[in-house]
Every structure is written in structure tokens, then in C-alpha cells.
Amino acid sequence: MKVTIIGRWGAYPAKGEATACYLVECDDLKILIDVGSGSLSQLGTLIDLATIDVVFVSHIHADHIADLMTLQYAALVDTQLKRRKKKLQVFLYDPEASISFEFPDVIERHPLQPSSKVVLKELNCTFFETNHNVPTLAMRLQWKGQVFVYTADTAYCEKLAQFAKGADIYLTECSFYAAQQSIASTHCTSSDVAKMMNIVKAKQTILTHLPHYGEQKLLIEEVKQLTNYAAQLAKPFMTMTIKGEVNHAL
Ligand SMILES: [Zn+2]
Ligand SMILES: [Zn+2]
């Protein structure tokens, strides 16, 4: 299993980058997790959009779905040009069905619930409702015994940390600095992240959904004060493999 950071920002993308979007590759199966603002432009430099098999959407905040709306157009054009052979499979947590796709002929919609179990070839996916201000699912993807967990957006949540326990790769949101605890409300500060890391005990931890201000290196310093587990900041096109290798492509 290989995980690539496509977009690492919360709220809106920094210049030339994207908000939440992550590519997971299990052999030839290509999965996108969240499709934030700017993500397709970034992704197009790496892979052919027609090769994306599956999309998982954690919640319907715009910084996680903005480019999902344009991905449906890419799926339509690629299908018309016979570059896309199969429907794009979109699994989304949208209990109120606020999102509608214009081209159901090219997209197969699969509503998710916290109790959903999705099996794609040898990949097993389970979900956990996070502590956020709209319905949001964290995801645990297991493939050949290798485990990747994505927290999506959440405030501190001990049960979510239990759900993520033992992950090989733990991709966690970190929206605020430690000193901002009073305003973090529906997101994690670096202190929250560290406390959850002590429960998760992951082999690799990556901080994402980052703030647009301050010195981001401080997030890592603050995490280090509360845990002995190492963490890194997400960077564009950074890849992680289960074997513990981290390659900085940029
Ligand atoms: Zn967000
Ligand atoms: Zn959100």
C-alpha cells in the first residue's frame, strides 16, 4: 500500500497547492480519499484521472469535496473518449444527501454509514464517526495486513484513537497550535494530536489539514512535548509506504 499526499491544507489551498486529498494505491487499485479544492490539478501531474477507481468522501465540507464536483466532469469526458472503462465508484458520508451528481451514468454512488464495511479486492475498509460539526467519518483501510488510518476532521476523540490503534500509517488532522485549544472546538490542536498518538501507537504519523499561519514546525515541536512517537508534517506529493519508507518528491 502506498499513500501520497495530494492536498494538505485545511479551509482553502495555499498558492499552487490543494486542500484535503490523498491517493492510496494498492497494486493497481487507485483510491482517492477526499477531493479538496485544487486537488485535481495536483493529481493530474501524477496520474491519469481516468485511472481513479474509487473515491471515499469523509464529509461534505467544501475543503474536502470542492473538486469532487469537477471530477464528475472528468469522468464524463474520459468515458466519452473511451479513456475511462468503468464507472467511478464514489463512497460518501452524506446522510442528508446534500450532494447530487449530474451524470449518474458515469458515477456509481454508495452511501456510507459509520457501520459500513467496504471490500474492494483484498482491501477492507471500516469507518468511525468523528467529533466534528457535520457528520464525518474517519477511515481504516486494511490491505494484506497493512493498515492506513485517516482521521478526517475531528476534535480530540479517544474512541477514534482506539479505532486507529496499531495503524502502520496514521494520517491525522492538526488544524491548530497548542495555544489555540479554546478555539479548536471541532478540530484538533497539536496537543490533542499527541494525546491521540499515545493511544494509536502508529508506526508513522503524518500531520495534515494544516493551518495557514504561524510556523508549522512548531506543531511538531508541540507534539514532541507530549509523546515519544514521531510525527511529520504532510508535504505535497510526499509518499508513505507501509514498510516505513518516506520519500520527499518535492
Ligand atoms: Zn476540513
Ligand atoms: Zn470539516
CSV table of C-alpha atoms and ligand atoms in Angstrom, one decimal:
chain,number,residue,atom,x,y,z
A,1,MET,CA,0.0,0.0,0.0
A,2,LYS,CA,1.3,3.4,-0.9
A,3,VAL,CA,-0.2,6.7,0.3
A,4,THR,CA,0.6,10.0,-1.4
A,5,ILE,CA,-0.3,13.5,-0.1
A,6,ILE,CA,-2.1,15.4,-2.8
A,7,GLY,CA,-3.5,18.3,-0.7
A,8,ARG,CA,-2.6,19.1,2.9
A,9,TRP,CA,-4.4,22.3,3.7
A,10,GLY,CA,-7.5,22.9,5.8
A,11,ALA,CA,-10.0,25.5,4.7
A,12,TYR,CA,-8.5,26.7,1.4
A,13,PRO,CA,-5.5,25.8,-0.7
A,14,ALA,CA,-2.2,27.7,-0.4
A,15,LYS,CA,-0.8,29.0,-3.7
A,16,GLY,CA,-0.2,26.2,-6.2
A,17,GLU,CA,-1.5,23.5,-3.7
A,18,ALA,CA,-4.7,21.8,-2.6
A,19,THR,CA,-6.9,21.1,0.4
A,20,ALA,CA,-7.6,17.6,1.7
A,21,CYS,CA,-6.9,14.9,-0.8
A,22,TYR,CA,-4.9,11.7,-0.5
A,23,LEU,CA,-4.1,9.0,-3.1
A,24,VAL,CA,-4.0,5.4,-1.8
A,25,GLU,CA,-2.6,2.8,-4.2
A,26,CYS,CA,-3.0,-1.0,-3.5
A,27,ASP,CA,-1.3,-2.7,-6.5
A,28,ASP,CA,-3.4,-1.4,-9.5
A,29,LEU,CA,-6.3,-0.2,-7.4
A,30,LYS,CA,-6.3,3.6,-7.1
A,31,ILE,CA,-8.4,5.3,-4.4
A,32,LEU,CA,-8.8,8.9,-3.7
A,33,ILE,CA,-9.7,10.0,-0.1
A,34,ASP,CA,-11.4,13.3,-0.1
A,35,VAL,CA,-11.2,15.6,-3.2
A,36,GLY,CA,-10.5,19.1,-1.9
A,37,SER,CA,-10.1,22.4,-3.6
A,38,GLY,CA,-7.2,22.3,-6.2
A,39,SER,CA,-6.7,18.6,-5.8
A,40,LEU,CA,-7.4,17.5,-9.4
A,41,SER,CA,-4.8,19.9,-10.8
A,42,GLN,CA,-2.2,18.5,-8.4
A,43,LEU,CA,-3.3,14.9,-9.1
A,44,GLY,CA,-3.1,15.3,-12.8
A,45,THR,CA,0.6,15.9,-12.6
A,46,LEU,CA,1.0,12.5,-11.0
A,47,ILE,CA,-1.6,10.1,-12.6
A,48,ASP,CA,-4.2,10.0,-15.3
A,49,LEU,CA,-7.6,11.0,-13.7
A,50,ALA,CA,-9.3,8.2,-15.8
A,51,THR,CA,-7.4,5.6,-13.8
A,52,ILE,CA,-9.0,6.6,-10.4
A,53,ASP,CA,-11.2,3.6,-9.5
A,54,VAL,CA,-12.7,4.7,-6.2
A,55,VAL,CA,-13.3,7.8,-4.1
A,56,PHE,CA,-14.0,7.9,-0.4
A,57,VAL,CA,-15.5,11.2,0.9
A,58,SER,CA,-15.3,11.8,4.7
A,59,HIS,CA,-17.8,14.6,4.9
A,60,ILE,CA,-19.3,17.4,2.8
A,61,HIS,CA,-17.3,20.4,3.9
A,62,ALA,CA,-16.0,22.2,0.8
A,63,ASP,CA,-12.3,21.8,1.7
A,64,HIS,CA,-12.9,18.0,1.2
A,65,ILE,CA,-15.3,17.9,-1.7
A,66,ALA,CA,-14.8,21.0,-3.9
A,67,ASP,CA,-13.1,19.1,-6.7
A,68,LEU,CA,-15.4,16.1,-6.4
A,69,MET,CA,-17.8,18.2,-8.4
A,70,THR,CA,-15.3,18.7,-11.3
A,71,LEU,CA,-14.1,15.1,-11.0
A,72,GLN,CA,-17.5,14.0,-12.3
A,73,TYR,CA,-16.9,16.1,-15.4
A,74,ALA,CA,-13.5,14.4,-15.9
A,75,ALA,CA,-15.2,11.0,-15.5
A,76,LEU,CA,-17.8,12.1,-18.1
A,77,VAL,CA,-15.3,13.3,-20.7
A,78,ASP,CA,-13.0,10.3,-20.1
A,79,THR,CA,-15.9,8.0,-20.6
A,80,GLN,CA,-17.0,9.7,-23.8
A,81,LEU,CA,-13.4,9.5,-25.1
A,82,LYS,CA,-13.3,5.8,-24.0
A,83,ARG,CA,-10.3,6.5,-21.7
A,84,ARG,CA,-12.4,5.5,-18.7
A,85,LYS,CA,-13.7,1.9,-18.9
A,86,LYS,CA,-15.6,1.7,-15.6
A,87,LYS,CA,-17.9,4.0,-13.6
A,88,LEU,CA,-16.2,6.0,-10.9
A,89,GLN,CA,-17.2,4.4,-7.6
A,90,VAL,CA,-17.9,7.2,-5.0
A,91,PHE,CA,-18.5,6.2,-1.4
A,92,LEU,CA,-19.6,9.2,0.6
A,93,TYR,CA,-20.9,10.0,4.1
A,94,ASP,CA,-23.7,12.4,3.3
A,95,PRO,CA,-26.7,11.3,5.5
A,96,GLU,CA,-28.8,14.2,4.3
A,97,ALA,CA,-28.0,13.6,0.6
A,98,SER,CA,-26.9,17.2,0.1
A,99,ILE,CA,-24.7,16.3,-2.8
A,100,SER,CA,-26.2,15.3,-6.1
A,101,PHE,CA,-24.2,14.2,-9.2
A,102,GLU,CA,-25.2,15.5,-12.6
A,103,PHE,CA,-24.0,12.4,-14.5
A,104,PRO,CA,-25.1,9.2,-12.7
A,105,ASP,CA,-24.2,7.3,-15.9
A,106,VAL,CA,-20.5,7.7,-15.1
A,107,ILE,CA,-20.7,7.7,-11.3
A,108,GLU,CA,-21.9,4.9,-9.0
A,109,ARG,CA,-22.9,6.4,-5.7
A,110,HIS,CA,-22.5,4.3,-2.5
A,111,PRO,CA,-23.9,6.0,0.7
A,112,LEU,CA,-21.7,5.3,3.7
A,113,GLN,CA,-22.7,4.8,7.3
A,114,PRO,CA,-20.4,4.5,10.4
A,115,SER,CA,-21.1,0.8,10.4
A,116,SER,CA,-20.3,0.3,6.7
A,117,LYS,CA,-17.8,-2.3,5.7
A,118,VAL,CA,-16.4,-1.9,2.2
A,119,VAL,CA,-14.4,-4.7,0.5
A,120,LEU,CA,-12.6,-3.9,-2.7
A,121,LYS,CA,-10.5,-6.8,-3.9
A,122,GLU,CA,-8.2,-7.5,-0.9
A,123,LEU,CA,-8.8,-4.1,0.7
A,124,ASN,CA,-11.1,-3.9,3.7
A,125,CYS,CA,-12.4,-0.5,4.8
A,126,THR,CA,-14.1,0.4,8.1
A,127,PHE,CA,-15.3,3.7,9.4
A,128,PHE,CA,-15.8,5.7,12.6
A,129,GLU,CA,-17.9,8.8,13.2
A,130,THR,CA,-15.6,11.6,14.4
A,131,ASN,CA,-16.2,14.5,16.6
A,132,HIS,CA,-16.8,17.3,14.0
A,133,ASN,CA,-19.6,19.8,13.4
A,134,VAL,CA,-21.1,17.9,10.4
A,135,PRO,CA,-21.4,14.1,10.1
A,136,THR,CA,-17.8,12.9,9.4
A,137,LEU,CA,-16.2,9.5,9.0
A,138,ALA,CA,-12.6,8.5,9.8
A,139,MET,CA,-11.4,5.6,7.7
A,140,ARG,CA,-9.3,2.5,8.4
A,141,LEU,CA,-8.0,0.8,5.3
A,142,GLN,CA,-6.5,-2.7,5.6
A,143,TRP,CA,-4.8,-4.4,2.8
A,144,LYS,CA,-2.8,-7.6,3.2
A,145,GLY,CA,-2.3,-6.9,6.9
A,146,GLN,CA,-1.2,-3.3,6.3
A,147,VAL,CA,-3.2,-0.6,7.9
A,148,PHE,CA,-3.7,3.0,7.0
A,149,VAL,CA,-6.0,5.3,9.1
A,150,TYR,CA,-7.2,8.7,8.2
A,151,THR,CA,-8.9,10.8,10.9
A,152,ALA,CA,-10.6,13.2,8.6
A,153,ASP,CA,-11.8,16.3,10.5
A,154,THR,CA,-12.2,15.8,14.2
A,155,ALA,CA,-11.8,17.3,17.7
A,156,TYR,CA,-10.0,15.1,20.3
A,157,CYS,CA,-11.7,11.7,20.4
A,158,GLU,CA,-10.3,8.9,22.5
A,159,LYS,CA,-12.6,6.3,20.8
A,160,LEU,CA,-11.3,7.4,17.4
A,161,ALA,CA,-7.8,6.8,18.6
A,162,GLN,CA,-8.8,3.3,19.7
A,163,PHE,CA,-10.3,2.7,16.3
A,164,ALA,CA,-6.9,3.8,14.8
A,165,LYS,CA,-4.9,1.6,17.2
A,166,GLY,CA,-1.9,-0.1,15.7
A,167,ALA,CA,-2.0,1.7,12.3
A,168,ASP,CA,1.1,1.5,10.2
A,169,ILE,CA,0.3,4.9,8.8
A,170,TYR,CA,-1.8,7.4,10.8
A,171,LEU,CA,-2.8,10.5,8.9
A,172,THR,CA,-4.2,12.9,11.4
A,173,GLU,CA,-5.7,16.3,11.1
A,174,CYS,CA,-3.8,19.0,13.0
A,175,SER,CA,-5.7,22.3,12.5
A,176,PHE,CA,-4.5,24.4,15.4
A,177,TYR,CA,-1.5,25.1,17.6
A,178,ALA,CA,-1.4,24.0,21.2
A,179,ALA,CA,-2.1,27.5,22.5
A,180,GLN,CA,-5.4,27.7,20.5
A,181,GLN,CA,-7.2,25.0,22.5
A,182,SER,CA,-10.0,27.4,23.4
A,183,ILE,CA,-11.0,27.9,19.8
A,184,ALA,CA,-10.2,24.5,18.3
A,185,SER,CA,-13.8,23.2,19.1
A,186,THR,CA,-14.4,20.8,16.2
A,187,HIS,CA,-10.7,20.3,15.2
A,188,CYS,CA,-7.5,19.0,16.9
A,189,THR,CA,-4.7,21.1,18.3
A,190,SER,CA,-1.2,19.7,18.3
A,191,SER,CA,-1.7,18.7,21.9
A,192,ASP,CA,-4.9,16.7,21.0
A,193,VAL,CA,-3.0,15.0,18.2
A,194,ALA,CA,-0.1,14.0,20.6
A,195,LYS,CA,-2.6,12.6,23.2
A,196,MET,CA,-4.3,10.5,20.5
A,197,MET,CA,-0.9,9.3,19.1
A,198,ASN,CA,-0.1,7.9,22.5
A,199,ILE,CA,-3.2,5.6,22.2
A,200,VAL,CA,-2.8,4.9,18.5
A,201,LYS,CA,0.9,3.9,18.7
A,202,ALA,CA,1.3,4.1,14.9
A,203,LYS,CA,4.5,3.2,13.1
A,204,GLN,CA,4.3,6.5,11.1
A,205,THR,CA,2.2,9.6,11.9
A,206,ILE,CA,1.6,12.4,9.4
A,207,LEU,CA,0.0,15.7,10.4
A,208,THR,CA,-2.3,17.2,7.7
A,209,HIS,CA,-5.2,19.7,7.3
A,210,LEU,CA,-2.6,22.3,8.4
A,211,PRO,CA,-3.1,26.0,9.5
A,212,HIS,CA,-2.3,28.8,7.1
A,213,TYR,CA,-0.4,30.9,9.7
A,214,GLY,CA,2.4,30.5,12.3
A,215,GLU,CA,5.4,28.3,12.0
A,216,GLN,CA,4.2,24.8,11.1
A,217,LYS,CA,7.4,23.3,12.6
A,218,LEU,CA,6.0,24.4,15.9
A,219,LEU,CA,3.2,21.8,15.5
A,220,ILE,CA,5.9,19.1,15.5
A,221,GLU,CA,7.7,20.6,18.5
A,222,GLU,CA,4.4,20.8,20.4
A,223,VAL,CA,3.6,17.2,19.6
A,224,LYS,CA,7.1,16.1,20.8
A,225,GLN,CA,6.4,17.5,24.2
A,226,LEU,CA,3.6,15.1,24.9
A,227,THR,CA,4.6,11.9,23.0
A,228,ASN,CA,7.6,9.8,22.2
A,229,TYR,CA,6.1,8.8,18.9
A,230,ALA,CA,7.5,10.7,15.9
A,231,ALA,CA,5.3,12.8,13.6
A,232,GLN,CA,6.0,14.6,10.3
A,233,LEU,CA,4.2,17.4,8.5
A,234,ALA,CA,2.4,16.4,5.3
A,235,LYS,CA,4.2,17.8,2.2
A,236,PRO,CA,2.9,17.9,-1.4
A,237,PHE,CA,3.5,14.6,-3.2
A,238,MET,CA,5.1,13.0,-0.1
A,239,THR,CA,4.6,9.3,-0.3
A,240,MET,CA,4.5,6.8,2.5
A,241,THR,CA,4.7,3.1,2.2
A,242,ILE,CA,3.8,0.6,4.9
A,243,LYS,CA,7.4,-0.5,5.0
A,244,GLY,CA,8.2,2.8,6.7
A,245,GLU,CA,9.9,4.5,3.8
A,246,VAL,CA,9.1,8.2,3.3
A,247,ASN,CA,10.1,9.8,0.0
A,248,HIS,CA,10.0,13.5,-0.4
A,249,ALA,CA,9.1,14.0,-4.1
A,250,LEU,CA,9.2,17.8,-3.8
B,1,ZN,ZN,-11.6,20.3,6.7
B,2,ZN,ZN,-14.7,19.7,8.1
